């Protein structure tokens, strides 16, 4: 069975819901609250700036430090929007879908110096960015499988609040330890 950070969250919140939703595949449709629609739109706007390399009205409405961060990504050696990493149960990149145990979808992955890989996760809403550290740790483990022998820097940016948290830096040794746990 393929797991994601979201499915792990469902399991920790309610194992029965996880069983019905992921094992039995019972359709479970919750109404889409307004804040989800807003979050999707903000993600889409950020992706458009990065994919098309255009400075849209949305881009122009962002604070200077957010604009500089987006520019930094575009000017990096390479970047991937909506980067997907699939791993097997031992945290190796899964060569084929049937081998995948977990899937991680990172909003952006980029490298500036071929020594470190940067993972960016866009957030919206009122939650403090510190709430997402466990998600960032899982992303660091997955990123180290896809980009071995590199330091991983995980950035969280709340585009509603105009905040970018200091990146969480994971050394190669720390990433290796994460994958062993």
PDB file of C-alpha atoms in Angstrom:
ATOM      1  CA  UNK A   1       0.000   0.000   0.000  1.00  0.00           C
ATOM      2  CA  UNK A   2       1.251   3.484  -0.902  1.00  0.00           C
ATOM      3  CA  UNK A   3       1.364   6.014   1.961  1.00  0.00           C
ATOM      4  CA  UNK A   4       1.724   9.777   2.009  1.00  0.00           C
ATOM      5  CA  UNK A   5       2.252  12.324   4.740  1.00  0.00           C
ATOM      6  CA  UNK A   6      -1.499  13.034   4.512  1.00  0.00           C
ATOM      7  CA  UNK A   7      -2.469   9.368   4.908  1.00  0.00           C
ATOM      8  CA  UNK A   8      -0.207   9.072   7.955  1.00  0.00           C
ATOM      9  CA  UNK A   9      -1.993  12.088   9.426  1.00  0.00           C
ATOM     10  CA  UNK A  10      -5.382  10.463   8.813  1.00  0.00           C
ATOM     11  CA  UNK A  11      -4.170   7.259  10.504  1.00  0.00           C
ATOM     12  CA  UNK A  12      -2.835   9.085  13.562  1.00  0.00           C
ATOM     13  CA  UNK A  13      -6.110  11.010  13.866  1.00  0.00           C
ATOM     14  CA  UNK A  14      -8.489   8.082  13.293  1.00  0.00           C
ATOM     15  CA  UNK A  15      -7.311   4.562  12.385  1.00  0.00           C
ATOM     16  CA  UNK A  16     -10.882   3.560  11.441  1.00  0.00           C
ATOM     17  CA  UNK A  17     -11.174   6.426   8.945  1.00  0.00           C
ATOM     18  CA  UNK A  18      -7.785   5.424   7.513  1.00  0.00           C
ATOM     19  CA  UNK A  19      -8.975   1.823   7.109  1.00  0.00           C
ATOM     20  CA  UNK A  20     -12.163   2.873   5.311  1.00  0.00           C
ATOM     21  CA  UNK A  21     -10.532   5.544   3.165  1.00  0.00           C
ATOM     22  CA  UNK A  22      -7.259   3.847   2.217  1.00  0.00           C
ATOM     23  CA  UNK A  23      -7.747   0.092   2.675  1.00  0.00           C
ATOM     24  CA  UNK A  24     -11.409  -0.363   1.728  1.00  0.00           C
ATOM     25  CA  UNK A  25     -11.381   2.644  -0.635  1.00  0.00           C
ATOM     26  CA  UNK A  26     -14.803   3.693   0.668  1.00  0.00           C
ATOM     27  CA  UNK A  27     -15.644   7.012  -0.972  1.00  0.00           C
ATOM     28  CA  UNK A  28     -15.322   9.762   1.604  1.00  0.00           C
ATOM     29  CA  UNK A  29     -16.199  13.191   0.307  1.00  0.00           C
ATOM     30  CA  UNK A  30     -16.090  16.071   2.726  1.00  0.00           C
ATOM     31  CA  UNK A  31     -17.273  19.503   1.713  1.00  0.00           C
ATOM     32  CA  UNK A  32     -14.444  21.701   0.502  1.00  0.00           C
ATOM     33  CA  UNK A  33     -14.202  24.610   2.944  1.00  0.00           C
ATOM     34  CA  UNK A  34     -13.443  28.059   1.599  1.00  0.00           C
ATOM     35  CA  UNK A  35      -9.938  28.039   3.129  1.00  0.00           C
ATOM     36  CA  UNK A  36      -9.007  24.942   1.074  1.00  0.00           C
ATOM     37  CA  UNK A  37     -10.119  26.702  -2.105  1.00  0.00           C
ATOM     38  CA  UNK A  38      -8.065  29.745  -1.113  1.00  0.00           C
ATOM     39  CA  UNK A  39      -5.005  27.606  -0.349  1.00  0.00           C
ATOM     40  CA  UNK A  40      -5.257  25.848  -3.708  1.00  0.00           C
ATOM     41  CA  UNK A  41      -5.488  29.187  -5.511  1.00  0.00           C
ATOM     42  CA  UNK A  42      -2.429  30.595  -3.719  1.00  0.00           C
ATOM     43  CA  UNK A  43      -0.456  27.417  -4.524  1.00  0.00           C
ATOM     44  CA  UNK A  44      -1.551  27.707  -8.151  1.00  0.00           C
ATOM     45  CA  UNK A  45      -0.479  31.357  -8.304  1.00  0.00           C
ATOM     46  CA  UNK A  46       2.979  30.538  -6.890  1.00  0.00           C
ATOM     47  CA  UNK A  47       3.346  27.595  -9.296  1.00  0.00           C
ATOM     48  CA  UNK A  48       2.435  29.808 -12.265  1.00  0.00           C
ATOM     49  CA  UNK A  49       5.164  32.298 -11.338  1.00  0.00           C
ATOM     50  CA  UNK A  50       7.721  29.487 -11.136  1.00  0.00           C
ATOM     51  CA  UNK A  51       6.588  27.355 -14.091  1.00  0.00           C
ATOM     52  CA  UNK A  52       6.052  30.201 -16.543  1.00  0.00           C
ATOM     53  CA  UNK A  53       8.682  32.520 -15.089  1.00  0.00           C
ATOM     54  CA  UNK A  54       6.243  35.416 -15.212  1.00  0.00           C
ATOM     55  CA  UNK A  55       5.806  38.186 -12.687  1.00  0.00           C
ATOM     56  CA  UNK A  56       2.026  38.129 -12.371  1.00  0.00           C
ATOM     57  CA  UNK A  57      -0.313  40.445 -10.512  1.00  0.00           C
ATOM     58  CA  UNK A  58      -0.189  37.933  -7.656  1.00  0.00           C
ATOM     59  CA  UNK A  59       3.646  38.116  -7.637  1.00  0.00           C
ATOM     60  CA  UNK A  60       3.561  41.920  -7.620  1.00  0.00           C
ATOM     61  CA  UNK A  61       1.156  41.858  -4.644  1.00  0.00           C
ATOM     62  CA  UNK A  62       3.602  39.847  -2.498  1.00  0.00           C
ATOM     63  CA  UNK A  63       5.959  41.498   0.017  1.00  0.00           C
ATOM     64  CA  UNK A  64       9.500  42.180  -1.252  1.00  0.00           C
ATOM     65  CA  UNK A  65      11.065  39.296   0.700  1.00  0.00           C
ATOM     66  CA  UNK A  66       8.583  36.803  -0.823  1.00  0.00           C
ATOM     67  CA  UNK A  67       9.336  38.184  -4.312  1.00  0.00           C
ATOM     68  CA  UNK A  68      13.079  37.819  -3.636  1.00  0.00           C
ATOM     69  CA  UNK A  69      12.550  34.224  -2.465  1.00  0.00           C
ATOM     70  CA  UNK A  70      10.600  33.372  -5.634  1.00  0.00           C
ATOM     71  CA  UNK A  71      13.321  35.062  -7.724  1.00  0.00           C
ATOM     72  CA  UNK A  72      15.977  33.050  -5.865  1.00  0.00           C
ATOM     73  CA  UNK A  73      14.221  29.815  -6.844  1.00  0.00           C
ATOM     74  CA  UNK A  74      13.886  30.823 -10.503  1.00  0.00           C
ATOM     75  CA  UNK A  75      17.562  31.843 -10.644  1.00  0.00           C
ATOM     76  CA  UNK A  76      18.787  28.601  -9.036  1.00  0.00           C
ATOM     77  CA  UNK A  77      20.745  25.915 -10.886  1.00  0.00           C
ATOM     78  CA  UNK A  78      17.628  23.812 -11.261  1.00  0.00           C
ATOM     79  CA  UNK A  79      14.211  23.564  -9.684  1.00  0.00           C
ATOM     80  CA  UNK A  80      11.170  21.336  -9.916  1.00  0.00           C
ATOM     81  CA  UNK A  81       7.654  22.497  -9.087  1.00  0.00           C
ATOM     82  CA  UNK A  82       5.376  19.876  -7.509  1.00  0.00           C
ATOM     83  CA  UNK A  83       8.309  17.522  -7.057  1.00  0.00           C
ATOM     84  CA  UNK A  84       7.207  13.956  -6.298  1.00  0.00           C
ATOM     85  CA  UNK A  85       9.471  11.452  -4.539  1.00  0.00           C
ATOM     86  CA  UNK A  86       8.347   7.855  -4.047  1.00  0.00           C
ATOM     87  CA  UNK A  87      10.258   5.608  -1.658  1.00  0.00           C
ATOM     88  CA  UNK A  88      10.136   1.963  -0.720  1.00  0.00           C
ATOM     89  CA  UNK A  89       9.793   0.839   2.893  1.00  0.00           C
ATOM     90  CA  UNK A  90      13.569   1.207   3.429  1.00  0.00           C
ATOM     91  CA  UNK A  91      13.620   4.840   2.189  1.00  0.00           C
ATOM     92  CA  UNK A  92      15.187   4.061  -1.180  1.00  0.00           C
ATOM     93  CA  UNK A  93      13.747   5.761  -4.239  1.00  0.00           C
ATOM     94  CA  UNK A  94      11.166   3.327  -5.581  1.00  0.00           C
ATOM     95  CA  UNK A  95      12.060   2.391  -9.172  1.00  0.00           C
ATOM     96  CA  UNK A  96       8.487   1.391 -10.051  1.00  0.00           C
ATOM     97  CA  UNK A  97       5.089   2.283  -8.663  1.00  0.00           C
ATOM     98  CA  UNK A  98       4.402  -1.212  -7.233  1.00  0.00           C
ATOM     99  CA  UNK A  99       7.608  -0.875  -5.163  1.00  0.00           C
ATOM    100  CA  UNK A 100       6.531   2.453  -3.644  1.00  0.00           C
ATOM    101  CA  UNK A 101       5.596   2.504   0.016  1.00  0.00           C
ATOM    102  CA  UNK A 102       5.403   6.262   0.569  1.00  0.00           C
ATOM    103  CA  UNK A 103       4.952   9.276  -1.679  1.00  0.00           C
ATOM    104  CA  UNK A 104       6.026  12.817  -0.895  1.00  0.00           C
ATOM    105  CA  UNK A 105       4.857  15.756  -2.992  1.00  0.00           C
ATOM    106  CA  UNK A 106       6.960  18.828  -2.308  1.00  0.00           C
ATOM    107  CA  UNK A 107       5.813  22.195  -3.607  1.00  0.00           C
ATOM    108  CA  UNK A 108       9.299  23.072  -4.887  1.00  0.00           C
ATOM    109  CA  UNK A 109      12.718  21.420  -4.855  1.00  0.00           C
ATOM    110  CA  UNK A 110      15.742  23.434  -5.970  1.00  0.00           C
ATOM    111  CA  UNK A 111      19.511  23.512  -5.787  1.00  0.00           C
ATOM    112  CA  UNK A 112      21.802  26.532  -5.922  1.00  0.00           C
ATOM    113  CA  UNK A 113      25.192  24.960  -5.499  1.00  0.00           C
ATOM    114  CA  UNK A 114      24.814  21.209  -6.100  1.00  0.00           C
ATOM    115  CA  UNK A 115      25.783  20.723  -2.442  1.00  0.00           C
ATOM    116  CA  UNK A 116      22.383  21.241  -0.862  1.00  0.00           C
ATOM    117  CA  UNK A 117      18.847  20.602  -1.989  1.00  0.00           C
ATOM    118  CA  UNK A 118      16.177  23.051  -0.854  1.00  0.00           C
ATOM    119  CA  UNK A 119      12.608  21.906  -0.289  1.00  0.00           C
ATOM    120  CA  UNK A 120       9.883  24.566  -0.159  1.00  0.00           C
ATOM    121  CA  UNK A 121       6.391  24.068   1.168  1.00  0.00           C
ATOM    122  CA  UNK A 122       3.851  26.859   0.671  1.00  0.00           C
ATOM    123  CA  UNK A 123       1.367  27.402   3.478  1.00  0.00           C
ATOM    124  CA  UNK A 124      -1.701  29.588   3.928  1.00  0.00           C
ATOM    125  CA  UNK A 125      -3.907  30.311   6.919  1.00  0.00           C
ATOM    126  CA  UNK A 126      -3.227  31.184  10.521  1.00  0.00           C
ATOM    127  CA  UNK A 127      -1.178  28.206  11.753  1.00  0.00           C
ATOM    128  CA  UNK A 128       2.344  29.020  12.988  1.00  0.00           C
ATOM    129  CA  UNK A 129       5.006  27.686  10.620  1.00  0.00           C
ATOM    130  CA  UNK A 130       6.606  25.788  13.515  1.00  0.00           C
ATOM    131  CA  UNK A 131       3.603  23.408  13.416  1.00  0.00           C
ATOM    132  CA  UNK A 132       4.946  21.888  10.197  1.00  0.00           C
ATOM    133  CA  UNK A 133       8.387  20.765  11.443  1.00  0.00           C
ATOM    134  CA  UNK A 134       7.384  17.042  11.484  1.00  0.00           C
ATOM    135  CA  UNK A 135       6.278  17.332   7.847  1.00  0.00           C
ATOM    136  CA  UNK A 136       9.594  18.989   7.012  1.00  0.00           C
ATOM    137  CA  UNK A 137      11.486  16.166   8.705  1.00  0.00           C
ATOM    138  CA  UNK A 138       9.653  13.604   6.548  1.00  0.00           C
ATOM    139  CA  UNK A 139      10.433  15.704   3.456  1.00  0.00           C
ATOM    140  CA  UNK A 140      14.117  15.802   4.457  1.00  0.00           C
ATOM    141  CA  UNK A 141      14.221  12.002   4.678  1.00  0.00           C
ATOM    142  CA  UNK A 142      12.553  11.654   1.266  1.00  0.00           C
ATOM    143  CA  UNK A 143      14.748  14.336  -0.315  1.00  0.00           C
ATOM    144  CA  UNK A 144      17.876  12.595   0.959  1.00  0.00           C
ATOM    145  CA  UNK A 145      16.721   9.422  -0.817  1.00  0.00           C
ATOM    146  CA  UNK A 146      16.306  11.323  -4.090  1.00  0.00           C
ATOM    147  CA  UNK A 147      19.453  13.457  -3.674  1.00  0.00           C
ATOM    148  CA  UNK A 148      21.908  11.367  -1.643  1.00  0.00           C
ATOM    149  CA  UNK A 149      24.976  12.921  -0.036  1.00  0.00           C
ATOM    150  CA  UNK A 150      23.482  16.411   0.060  1.00  0.00           C
ATOM    151  CA  UNK A 151      22.455  18.630   2.903  1.00  0.00           C
ATOM    152  CA  UNK A 152      18.702  19.283   2.868  1.00  0.00           C
ATOM    153  CA  UNK A 153      17.207  22.663   3.740  1.00  0.00           C
ATOM    154  CA  UNK A 154      13.445  22.706   4.310  1.00  0.00           C
ATOM    155  CA  UNK A 155      11.710  26.074   3.953  1.00  0.00           C
ATOM    156  CA  UNK A 156       8.140  26.866   4.984  1.00  0.00           C
ATOM    157  CA  UNK A 157       6.583  30.044   3.625  1.00  0.00           C
ATOM    158  CA  UNK A 158       3.142  31.280   4.631  1.00  0.00           C
ATOM    159  CA  UNK A 159       2.003  33.279   1.637  1.00  0.00           C
ATOM    160  CA  UNK A 160      -1.037  34.710   3.473  1.00  0.00           C
ATOM    161  CA  UNK A 161       1.052  36.048   6.327  1.00  0.00           C
ATOM    162  CA  UNK A 162       4.021  37.029   4.162  1.00  0.00           C
ATOM    163  CA  UNK A 163       6.338  34.962   6.375  1.00  0.00           C
ATOM    164  CA  UNK A 164       9.233  32.692   5.519  1.00  0.00           C
ATOM    165  CA  UNK A 165      10.560  30.641   8.419  1.00  0.00           C
ATOM    166  CA  UNK A 166      14.282  30.127   8.808  1.00  0.00           C
ATOM    167  CA  UNK A 167      15.078  26.898   6.977  1.00  0.00           C
ATOM    168  CA  UNK A 168      15.496  23.685   8.909  1.00  0.00           C
ATOM    169  CA  UNK A 169      18.893  22.322   7.876  1.00  0.00           C
ATOM    170  CA  UNK A 170      19.526  18.575   7.861  1.00  0.00           C
ATOM    171  CA  UNK A 171      23.108  17.396   7.361  1.00  0.00           C
ATOM    172  CA  UNK A 172      23.882  14.278   5.334  1.00  0.00           C
ATOM    173  CA  UNK A 173      24.416  12.351   8.601  1.00  0.00           C
ATOM    174  CA  UNK A 174      21.114  13.590  10.045  1.00  0.00           C
ATOM    175  CA  UNK A 175      19.264  12.595   6.860  1.00  0.00           C
ATOM    176  CA  UNK A 176      20.840   9.132   7.017  1.00  0.00           C
ATOM    177  CA  UNK A 177      19.696   8.791  10.625  1.00  0.00           C
ATOM    178  CA  UNK A 178      16.164   9.887   9.677  1.00  0.00           C
ATOM    179  CA  UNK A 179      16.003   7.160   7.069  1.00  0.00           C
ATOM    180  CA  UNK A 180      17.186   4.499   9.554  1.00  0.00           C
ATOM    181  CA  UNK A 181      14.546   5.343  12.185  1.00  0.00           C
TER     182      UNK A 181
END
